[in-house]
GROMACS .gro file of C-alpha atoms in nm:
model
  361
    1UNK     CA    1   0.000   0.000   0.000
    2UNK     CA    2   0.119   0.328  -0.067
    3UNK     CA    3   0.130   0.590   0.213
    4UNK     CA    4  -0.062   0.887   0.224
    5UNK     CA    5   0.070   1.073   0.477
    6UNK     CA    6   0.414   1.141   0.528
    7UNK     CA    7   0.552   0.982   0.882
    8UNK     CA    8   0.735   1.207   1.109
    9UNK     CA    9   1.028   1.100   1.323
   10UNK     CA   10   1.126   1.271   1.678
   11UNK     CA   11   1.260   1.566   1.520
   12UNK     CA   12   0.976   1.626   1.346
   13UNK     CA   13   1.142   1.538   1.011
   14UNK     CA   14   0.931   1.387   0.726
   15UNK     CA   15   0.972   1.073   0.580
   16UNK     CA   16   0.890   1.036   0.266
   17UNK     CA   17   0.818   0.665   0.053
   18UNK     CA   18   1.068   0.843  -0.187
   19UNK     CA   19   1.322   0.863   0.029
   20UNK     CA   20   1.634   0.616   0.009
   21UNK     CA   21   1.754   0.373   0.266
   22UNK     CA   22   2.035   0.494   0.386
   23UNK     CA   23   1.894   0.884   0.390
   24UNK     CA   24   1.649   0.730   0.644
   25UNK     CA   25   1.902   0.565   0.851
   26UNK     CA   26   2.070   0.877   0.874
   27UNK     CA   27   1.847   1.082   0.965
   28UNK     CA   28   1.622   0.871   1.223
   29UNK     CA   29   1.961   0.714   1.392
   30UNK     CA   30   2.160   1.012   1.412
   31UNK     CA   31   2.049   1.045   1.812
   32UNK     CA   32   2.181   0.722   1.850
   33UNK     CA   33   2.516   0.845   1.700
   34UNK     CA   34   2.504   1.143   1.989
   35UNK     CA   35   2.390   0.924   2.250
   36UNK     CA   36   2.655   0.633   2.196
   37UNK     CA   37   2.608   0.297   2.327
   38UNK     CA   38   2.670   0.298   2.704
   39UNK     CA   39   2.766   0.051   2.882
   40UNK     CA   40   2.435  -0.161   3.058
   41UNK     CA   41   2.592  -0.167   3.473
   42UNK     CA   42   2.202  -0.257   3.573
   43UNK     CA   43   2.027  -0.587   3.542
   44UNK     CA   44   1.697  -0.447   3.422
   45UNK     CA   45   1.879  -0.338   3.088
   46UNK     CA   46   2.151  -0.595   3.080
   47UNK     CA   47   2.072  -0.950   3.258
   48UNK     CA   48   2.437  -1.009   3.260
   49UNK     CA   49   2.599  -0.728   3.393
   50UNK     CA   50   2.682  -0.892   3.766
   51UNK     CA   51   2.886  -1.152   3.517
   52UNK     CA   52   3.095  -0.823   3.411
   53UNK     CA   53   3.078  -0.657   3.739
   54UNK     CA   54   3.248  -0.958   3.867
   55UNK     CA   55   3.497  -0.995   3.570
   56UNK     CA   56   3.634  -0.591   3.604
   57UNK     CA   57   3.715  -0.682   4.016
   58UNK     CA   58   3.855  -0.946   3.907
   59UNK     CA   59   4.078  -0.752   3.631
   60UNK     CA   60   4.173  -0.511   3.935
   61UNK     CA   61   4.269  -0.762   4.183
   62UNK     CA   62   4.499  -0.890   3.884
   63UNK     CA   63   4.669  -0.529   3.850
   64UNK     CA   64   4.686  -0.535   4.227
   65UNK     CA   65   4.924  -0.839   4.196
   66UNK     CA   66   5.137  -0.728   3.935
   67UNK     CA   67   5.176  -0.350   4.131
   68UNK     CA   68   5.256  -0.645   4.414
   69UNK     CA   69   5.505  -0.815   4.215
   70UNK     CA   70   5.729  -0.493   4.123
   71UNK     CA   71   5.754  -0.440   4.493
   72UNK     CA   72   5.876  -0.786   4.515
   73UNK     CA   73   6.111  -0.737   4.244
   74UNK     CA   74   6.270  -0.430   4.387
   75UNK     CA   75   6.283  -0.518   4.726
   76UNK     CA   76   6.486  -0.855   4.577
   77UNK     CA   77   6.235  -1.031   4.766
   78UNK     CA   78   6.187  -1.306   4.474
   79UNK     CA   79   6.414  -1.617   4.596
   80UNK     CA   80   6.316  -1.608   4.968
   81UNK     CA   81   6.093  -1.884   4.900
   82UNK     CA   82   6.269  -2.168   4.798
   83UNK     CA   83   6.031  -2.455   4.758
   84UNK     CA   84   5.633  -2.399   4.629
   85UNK     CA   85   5.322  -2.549   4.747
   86UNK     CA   86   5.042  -2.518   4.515
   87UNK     CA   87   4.802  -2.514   4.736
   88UNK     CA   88   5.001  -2.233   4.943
   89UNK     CA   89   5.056  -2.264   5.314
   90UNK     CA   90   5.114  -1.989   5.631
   91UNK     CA   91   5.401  -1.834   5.687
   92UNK     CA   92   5.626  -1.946   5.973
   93UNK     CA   93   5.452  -1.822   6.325
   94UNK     CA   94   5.755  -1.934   6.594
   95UNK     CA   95   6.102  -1.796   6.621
   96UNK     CA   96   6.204  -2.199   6.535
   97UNK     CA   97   5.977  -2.206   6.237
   98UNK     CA   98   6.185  -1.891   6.108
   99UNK     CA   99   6.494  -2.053   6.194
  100UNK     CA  100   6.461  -2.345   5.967
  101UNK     CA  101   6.325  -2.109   5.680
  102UNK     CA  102   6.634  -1.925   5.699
  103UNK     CA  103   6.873  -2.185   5.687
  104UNK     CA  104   6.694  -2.357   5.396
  105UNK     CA  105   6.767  -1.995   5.235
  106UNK     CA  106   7.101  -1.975   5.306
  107UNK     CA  107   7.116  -2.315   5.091
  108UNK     CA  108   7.106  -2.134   4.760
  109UNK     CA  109   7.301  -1.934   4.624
  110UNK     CA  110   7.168  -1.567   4.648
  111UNK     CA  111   7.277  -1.626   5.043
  112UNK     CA  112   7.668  -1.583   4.935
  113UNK     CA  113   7.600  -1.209   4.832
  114UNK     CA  114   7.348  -1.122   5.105
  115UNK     CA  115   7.549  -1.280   5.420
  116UNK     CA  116   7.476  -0.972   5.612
  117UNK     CA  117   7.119  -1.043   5.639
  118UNK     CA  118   6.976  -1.068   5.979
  119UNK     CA  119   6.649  -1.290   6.074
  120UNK     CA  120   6.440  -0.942   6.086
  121UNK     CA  121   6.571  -0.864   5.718
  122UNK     CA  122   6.496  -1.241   5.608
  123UNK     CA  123   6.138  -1.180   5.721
  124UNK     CA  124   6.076  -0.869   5.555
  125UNK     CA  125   6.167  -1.035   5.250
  126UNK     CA  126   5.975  -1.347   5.273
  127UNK     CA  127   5.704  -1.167   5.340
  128UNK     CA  128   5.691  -1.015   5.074
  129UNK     CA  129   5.721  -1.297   4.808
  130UNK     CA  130   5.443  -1.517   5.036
  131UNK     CA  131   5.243  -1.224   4.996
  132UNK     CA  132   5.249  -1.213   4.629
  133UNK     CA  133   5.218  -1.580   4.599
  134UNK     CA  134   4.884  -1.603   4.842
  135UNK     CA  135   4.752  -1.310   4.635
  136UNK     CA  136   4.755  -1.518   4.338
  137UNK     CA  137   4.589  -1.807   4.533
  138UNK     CA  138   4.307  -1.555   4.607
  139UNK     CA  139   4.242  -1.416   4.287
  140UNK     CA  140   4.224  -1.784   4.118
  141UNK     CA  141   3.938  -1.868   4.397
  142UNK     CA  142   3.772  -1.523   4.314
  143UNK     CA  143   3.767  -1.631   3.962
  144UNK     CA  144   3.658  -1.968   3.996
  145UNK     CA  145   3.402  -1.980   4.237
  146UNK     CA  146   3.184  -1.712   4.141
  147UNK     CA  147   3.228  -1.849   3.755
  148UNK     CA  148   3.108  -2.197   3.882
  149UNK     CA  149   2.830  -2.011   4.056
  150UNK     CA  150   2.731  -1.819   3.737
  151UNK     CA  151   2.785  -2.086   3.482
  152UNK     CA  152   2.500  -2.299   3.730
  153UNK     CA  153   2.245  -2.044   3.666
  154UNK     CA  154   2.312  -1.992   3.322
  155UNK     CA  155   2.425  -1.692   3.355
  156UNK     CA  156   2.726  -1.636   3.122
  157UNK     CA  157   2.604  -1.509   2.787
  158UNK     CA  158   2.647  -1.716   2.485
  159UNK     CA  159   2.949  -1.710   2.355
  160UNK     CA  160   3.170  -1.653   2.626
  161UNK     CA  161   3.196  -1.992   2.792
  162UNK     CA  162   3.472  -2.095   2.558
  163UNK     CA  163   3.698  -1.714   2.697
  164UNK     CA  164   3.634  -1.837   3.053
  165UNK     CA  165   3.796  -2.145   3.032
  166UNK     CA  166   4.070  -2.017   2.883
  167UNK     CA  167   4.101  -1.744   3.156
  168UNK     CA  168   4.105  -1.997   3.426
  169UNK     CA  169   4.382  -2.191   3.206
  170UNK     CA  170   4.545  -1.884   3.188
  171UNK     CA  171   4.554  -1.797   3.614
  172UNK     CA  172   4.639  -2.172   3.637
  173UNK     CA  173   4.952  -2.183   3.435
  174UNK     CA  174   5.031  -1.848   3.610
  175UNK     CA  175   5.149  -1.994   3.922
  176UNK     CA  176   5.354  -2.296   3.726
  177UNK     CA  177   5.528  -1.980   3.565
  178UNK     CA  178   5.587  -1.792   3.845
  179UNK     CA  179   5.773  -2.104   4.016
  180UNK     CA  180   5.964  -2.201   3.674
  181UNK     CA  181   6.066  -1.827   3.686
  182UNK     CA  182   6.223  -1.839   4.098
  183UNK     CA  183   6.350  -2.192   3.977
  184UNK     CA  184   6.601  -1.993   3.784
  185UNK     CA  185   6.830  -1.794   4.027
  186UNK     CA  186   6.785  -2.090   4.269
  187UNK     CA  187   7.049  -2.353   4.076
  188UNK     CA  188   7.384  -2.447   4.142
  189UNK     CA  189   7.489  -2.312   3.809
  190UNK     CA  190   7.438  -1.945   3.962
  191UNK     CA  191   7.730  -1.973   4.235
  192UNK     CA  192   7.988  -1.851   4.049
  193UNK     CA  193   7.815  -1.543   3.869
  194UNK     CA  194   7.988  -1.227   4.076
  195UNK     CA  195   7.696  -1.021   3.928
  196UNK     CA  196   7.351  -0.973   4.177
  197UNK     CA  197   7.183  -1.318   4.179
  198UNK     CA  198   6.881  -1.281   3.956
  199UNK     CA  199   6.630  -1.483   3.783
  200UNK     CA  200   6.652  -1.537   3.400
  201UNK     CA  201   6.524  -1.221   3.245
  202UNK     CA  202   6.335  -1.435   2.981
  203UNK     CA  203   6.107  -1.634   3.229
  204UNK     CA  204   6.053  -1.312   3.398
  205UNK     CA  205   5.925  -1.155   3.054
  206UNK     CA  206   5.724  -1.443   3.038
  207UNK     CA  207   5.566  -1.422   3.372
  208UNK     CA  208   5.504  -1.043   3.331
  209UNK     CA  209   5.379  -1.103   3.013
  210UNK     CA  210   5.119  -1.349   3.117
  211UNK     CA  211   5.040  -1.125   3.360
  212UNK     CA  212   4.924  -0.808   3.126
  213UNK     CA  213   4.718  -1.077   2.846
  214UNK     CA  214   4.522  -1.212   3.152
  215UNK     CA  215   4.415  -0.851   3.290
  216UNK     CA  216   4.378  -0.752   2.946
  217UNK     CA  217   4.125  -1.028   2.877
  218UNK     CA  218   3.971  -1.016   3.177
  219UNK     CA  219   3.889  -0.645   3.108
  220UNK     CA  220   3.831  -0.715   2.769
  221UNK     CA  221   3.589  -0.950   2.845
  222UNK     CA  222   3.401  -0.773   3.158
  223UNK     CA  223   3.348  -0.455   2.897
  224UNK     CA  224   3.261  -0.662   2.628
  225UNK     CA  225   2.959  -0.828   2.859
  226UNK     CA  226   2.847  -0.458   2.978
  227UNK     CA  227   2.759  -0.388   2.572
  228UNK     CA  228   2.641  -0.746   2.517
  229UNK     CA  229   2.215  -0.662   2.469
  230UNK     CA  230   2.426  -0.374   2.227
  231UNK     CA  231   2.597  -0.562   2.003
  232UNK     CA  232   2.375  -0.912   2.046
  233UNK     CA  233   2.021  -0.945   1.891
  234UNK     CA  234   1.757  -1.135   2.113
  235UNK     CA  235   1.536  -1.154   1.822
  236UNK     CA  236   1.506  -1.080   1.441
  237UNK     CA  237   1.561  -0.730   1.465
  238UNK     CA  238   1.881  -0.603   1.359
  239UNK     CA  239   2.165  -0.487   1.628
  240UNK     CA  240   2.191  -0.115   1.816
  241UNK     CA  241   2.576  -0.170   1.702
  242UNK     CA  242   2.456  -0.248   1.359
  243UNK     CA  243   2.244  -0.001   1.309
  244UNK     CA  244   2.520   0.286   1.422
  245UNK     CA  245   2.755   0.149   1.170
  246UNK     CA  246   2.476   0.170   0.934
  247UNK     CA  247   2.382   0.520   0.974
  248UNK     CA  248   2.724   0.636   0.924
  249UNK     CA  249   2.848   0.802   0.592
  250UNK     CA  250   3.138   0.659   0.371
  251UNK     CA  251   3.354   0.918   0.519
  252UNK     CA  252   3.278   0.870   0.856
  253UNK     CA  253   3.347   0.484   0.846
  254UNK     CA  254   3.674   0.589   0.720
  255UNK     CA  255   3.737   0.822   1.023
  256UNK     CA  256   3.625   0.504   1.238
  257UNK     CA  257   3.872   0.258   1.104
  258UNK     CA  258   4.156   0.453   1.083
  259UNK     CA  259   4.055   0.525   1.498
  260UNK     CA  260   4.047   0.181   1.535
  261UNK     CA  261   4.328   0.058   1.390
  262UNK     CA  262   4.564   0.323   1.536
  263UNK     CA  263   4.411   0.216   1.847
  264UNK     CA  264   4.514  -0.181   1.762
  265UNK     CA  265   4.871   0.001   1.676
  266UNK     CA  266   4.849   0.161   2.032
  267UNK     CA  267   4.768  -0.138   2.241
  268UNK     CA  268   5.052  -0.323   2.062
  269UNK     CA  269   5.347  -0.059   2.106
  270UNK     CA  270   5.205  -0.065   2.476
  271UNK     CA  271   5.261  -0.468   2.478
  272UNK     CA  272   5.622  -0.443   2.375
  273UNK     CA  273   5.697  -0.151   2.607
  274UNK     CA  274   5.593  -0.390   2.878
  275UNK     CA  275   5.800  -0.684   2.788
  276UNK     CA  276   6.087  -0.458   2.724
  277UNK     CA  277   6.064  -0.316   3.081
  278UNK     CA  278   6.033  -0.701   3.240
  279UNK     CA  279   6.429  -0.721   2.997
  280UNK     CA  280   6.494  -0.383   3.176
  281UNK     CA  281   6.394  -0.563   3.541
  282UNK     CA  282   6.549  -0.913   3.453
  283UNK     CA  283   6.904  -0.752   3.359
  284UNK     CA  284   6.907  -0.523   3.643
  285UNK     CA  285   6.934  -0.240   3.376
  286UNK     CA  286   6.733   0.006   3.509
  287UNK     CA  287   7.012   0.209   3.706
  288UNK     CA  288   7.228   0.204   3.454
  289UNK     CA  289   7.183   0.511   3.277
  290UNK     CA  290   7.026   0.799   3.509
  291UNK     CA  291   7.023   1.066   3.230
  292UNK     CA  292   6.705   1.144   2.992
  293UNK     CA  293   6.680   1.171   2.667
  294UNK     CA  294   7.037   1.074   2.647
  295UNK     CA  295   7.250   0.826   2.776
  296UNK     CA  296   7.596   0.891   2.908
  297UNK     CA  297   7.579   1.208   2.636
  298UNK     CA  298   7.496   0.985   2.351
  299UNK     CA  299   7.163   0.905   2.188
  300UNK     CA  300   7.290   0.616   2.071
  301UNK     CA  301   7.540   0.456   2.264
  302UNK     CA  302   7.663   0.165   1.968
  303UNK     CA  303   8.010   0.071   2.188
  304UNK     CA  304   7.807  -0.023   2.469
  305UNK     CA  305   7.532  -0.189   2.299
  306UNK     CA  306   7.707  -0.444   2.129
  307UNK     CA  307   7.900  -0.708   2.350
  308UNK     CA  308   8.125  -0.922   2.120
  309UNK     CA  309   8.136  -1.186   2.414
  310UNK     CA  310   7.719  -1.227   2.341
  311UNK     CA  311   7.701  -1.531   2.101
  312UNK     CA  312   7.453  -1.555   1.895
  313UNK     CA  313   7.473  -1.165   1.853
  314UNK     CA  314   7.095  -1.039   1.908
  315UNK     CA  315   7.105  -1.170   2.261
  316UNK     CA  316   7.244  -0.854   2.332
  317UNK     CA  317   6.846  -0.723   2.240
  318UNK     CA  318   6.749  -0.894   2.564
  319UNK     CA  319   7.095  -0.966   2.771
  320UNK     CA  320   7.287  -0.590   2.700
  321UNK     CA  321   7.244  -0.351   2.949
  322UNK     CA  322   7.233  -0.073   2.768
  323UNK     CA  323   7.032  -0.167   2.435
  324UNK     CA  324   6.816  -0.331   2.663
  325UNK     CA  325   6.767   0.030   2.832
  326UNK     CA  326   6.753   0.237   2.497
  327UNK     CA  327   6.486  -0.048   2.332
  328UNK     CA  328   6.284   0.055   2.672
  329UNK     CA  329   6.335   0.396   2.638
  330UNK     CA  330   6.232   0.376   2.250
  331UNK     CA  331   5.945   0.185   2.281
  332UNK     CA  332   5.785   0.400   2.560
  333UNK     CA  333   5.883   0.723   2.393
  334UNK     CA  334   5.745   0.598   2.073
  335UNK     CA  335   5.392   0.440   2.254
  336UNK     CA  336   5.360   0.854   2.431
  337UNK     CA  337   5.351   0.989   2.145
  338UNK     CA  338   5.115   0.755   1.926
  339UNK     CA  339   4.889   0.743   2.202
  340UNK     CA  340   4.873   1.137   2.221
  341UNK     CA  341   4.847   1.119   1.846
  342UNK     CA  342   4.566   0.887   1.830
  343UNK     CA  343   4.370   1.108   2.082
  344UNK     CA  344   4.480   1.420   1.885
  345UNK     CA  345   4.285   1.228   1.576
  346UNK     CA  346   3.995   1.111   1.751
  347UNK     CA  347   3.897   1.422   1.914
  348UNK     CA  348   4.034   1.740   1.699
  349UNK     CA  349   3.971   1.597   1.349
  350UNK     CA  350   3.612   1.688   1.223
  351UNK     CA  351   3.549   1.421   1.038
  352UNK     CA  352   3.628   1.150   1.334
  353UNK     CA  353   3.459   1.323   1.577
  354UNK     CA  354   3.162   1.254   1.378
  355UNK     CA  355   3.216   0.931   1.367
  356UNK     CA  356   3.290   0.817   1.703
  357UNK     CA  357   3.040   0.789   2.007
  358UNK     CA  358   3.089   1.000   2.348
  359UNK     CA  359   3.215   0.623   2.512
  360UNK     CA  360   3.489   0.637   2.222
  361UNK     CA  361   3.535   1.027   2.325
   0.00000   0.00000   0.00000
């Protein structure tokens, strides 16, 4: 049947039979555009948002650990523990229990450099690294339980079973990687190194590493579930996320990829920086060179980034103290400034601020 009166949307606009698709998708979904698609926190409008609630505590807790584990690092806390229980235990309660800690510590070798140590230093230490250890224990039980709880009810949204298991795989293999990692600076191959005992700076990128791709997901995931009635259709209708990206010009699509894959480019620089920093920890580099931008009044200091005793060659990328330091210093520089650029693009170009929603803003 052919209309006879023109319909009106909210703005008061008339539609007309002779107008075209997309003109009407522009026009009628242009307050969605303005409006964005926030993020559903209640369970009226999103029936799995204590799922995400629980996911994004979760993701903090992780970040707690890590913030944890630096202090650990720099307090050379790591190898006071010298066995691991992986169901944890408490920490010694009786002057005798500490006793016969401490002698099982002075059994390895990072006791021939730190002979000074008195019982009172020993527990400061130990502390520390049982700490971060029982932390870990504590998130894994905050991740599993309530996900056994939620999984009973039904309440993890299609499609995201499959994520969770790997996140618990992921915490799991955590703890195996944080003991492979002490395992290192606690052999007999490390008493004759004069240098400060350390663990291998390779397992240690490898724990760190670990550590940022489980927050990440974890956060990934918890955000993803606070959009999911936005980007998920419960019936035949077509998507809210689908019907943004339809009411968006050719040139504002543009705008929106480009956004998006600088913002891919971002999160990856940021990556590297991070496993370049857990090289910085692992060699002890970080001291080295306490002059910015330059080092020792070079920008590039080739003599002492190439050690010919390093065989095969490009170990000094990961072993060198100083192109460990300047790949560090590179990467961070380099992730400042394309993160500043990225924002610069999003929010002073015309044409992407058009494209992208206040969340993206």
């Amino acid at each position: 049947k052919q209309l006879t009166q023109p319909i009106k949307t909210k703005q008061n606009t008339p539609i007309t039979p002779q107008m075209s698709t997309s003109t009407l998708l522009q026009k009628t979904s242009q307050p969605l555009l303005h409006r964005g698609l926030p993020s559903l926190y209640t369970t009226p409008l999103n029936p799995y948002a204590p799922v995400a609630k629980w996911l994004l505590g979760t993701s903090a807790m992780v970040a707690g650990i890590v913030h944890v584990g630096g202090v650990t690092r720099l307090t050379k806390s790591g190898l006071s523990m010298t066995d691991w229980k992986p169901l944890g235990s408490l920490p010694p309660i009786t002057t005798e229990e500490w006793m016969v800690e401490f002698d099982r510590y002075k059994l390895f070798p990072e006791w021939q450099q730190r002979k000074s140590m008195s019982l009172e230093e020993f527990q400061s230490i130990y502390y520390w690294e049982w700490g971060h250890r029982m932390l870990g224990r504590t998130v894994g039980l905050c991740f599993a339980l309530p996900w056994g709880y939620f999984a009973y009810r039904g309440l993890i949204p299609r499609g995201y079973n499959n994520r969770m298991r790997v996140l618990f795989a992921m915490g799991g293999t955590q703890g195996l990687v944080g003991w492979w990692m002490v395992k290192s600076g606690l052999g007999d191959n490390r008493r004759g190194d004069r240098k400060e005992i350390r663990v291998s700076p390779y397992r240690l990128a490898t724990h760190l590493g670990m550590a940022f791709s489980t927050y990440s997901l974890l956060l990934w995931t918890g955000l993803g579930i606070l959009q999911y009635p936005n980007d998920t259709s419960l019936s035949t209708q077509t998507t809210k996320l689908a019907t943004l990206a339809k009411s968006l010009s050719t040139k504002a699509l543009t705008h929106a990829r480009r956004i998006r894959t600088g913002s891919i480019a971002v999160t990856s620089l940021t990556a590297l920086t991070v496993v370049s920093g857990a090289f910085v920890a692992g060699n002890d580099a970080g001291n080295a060179y306490n002059t910015f931008p330059k080092m020792d009044d070079q920008w590039i200091p080739l003599d002492a980034m190439i050690d010919p005793t390093l065989h095969p060659a490009y170990r000094n990328a990961t072993e060198n103290t100083a192109m460990v330091q300047w790949n560090h210093r590179v990467l961070g520089t380099s992730t400042a400034v394309s993160a500043i650029a990225l924002a610069g693009c999003g929010l002073g170009l015309v044409g992407s601020r058009r494209a992208i929603t206040p969340q993206a803003r």
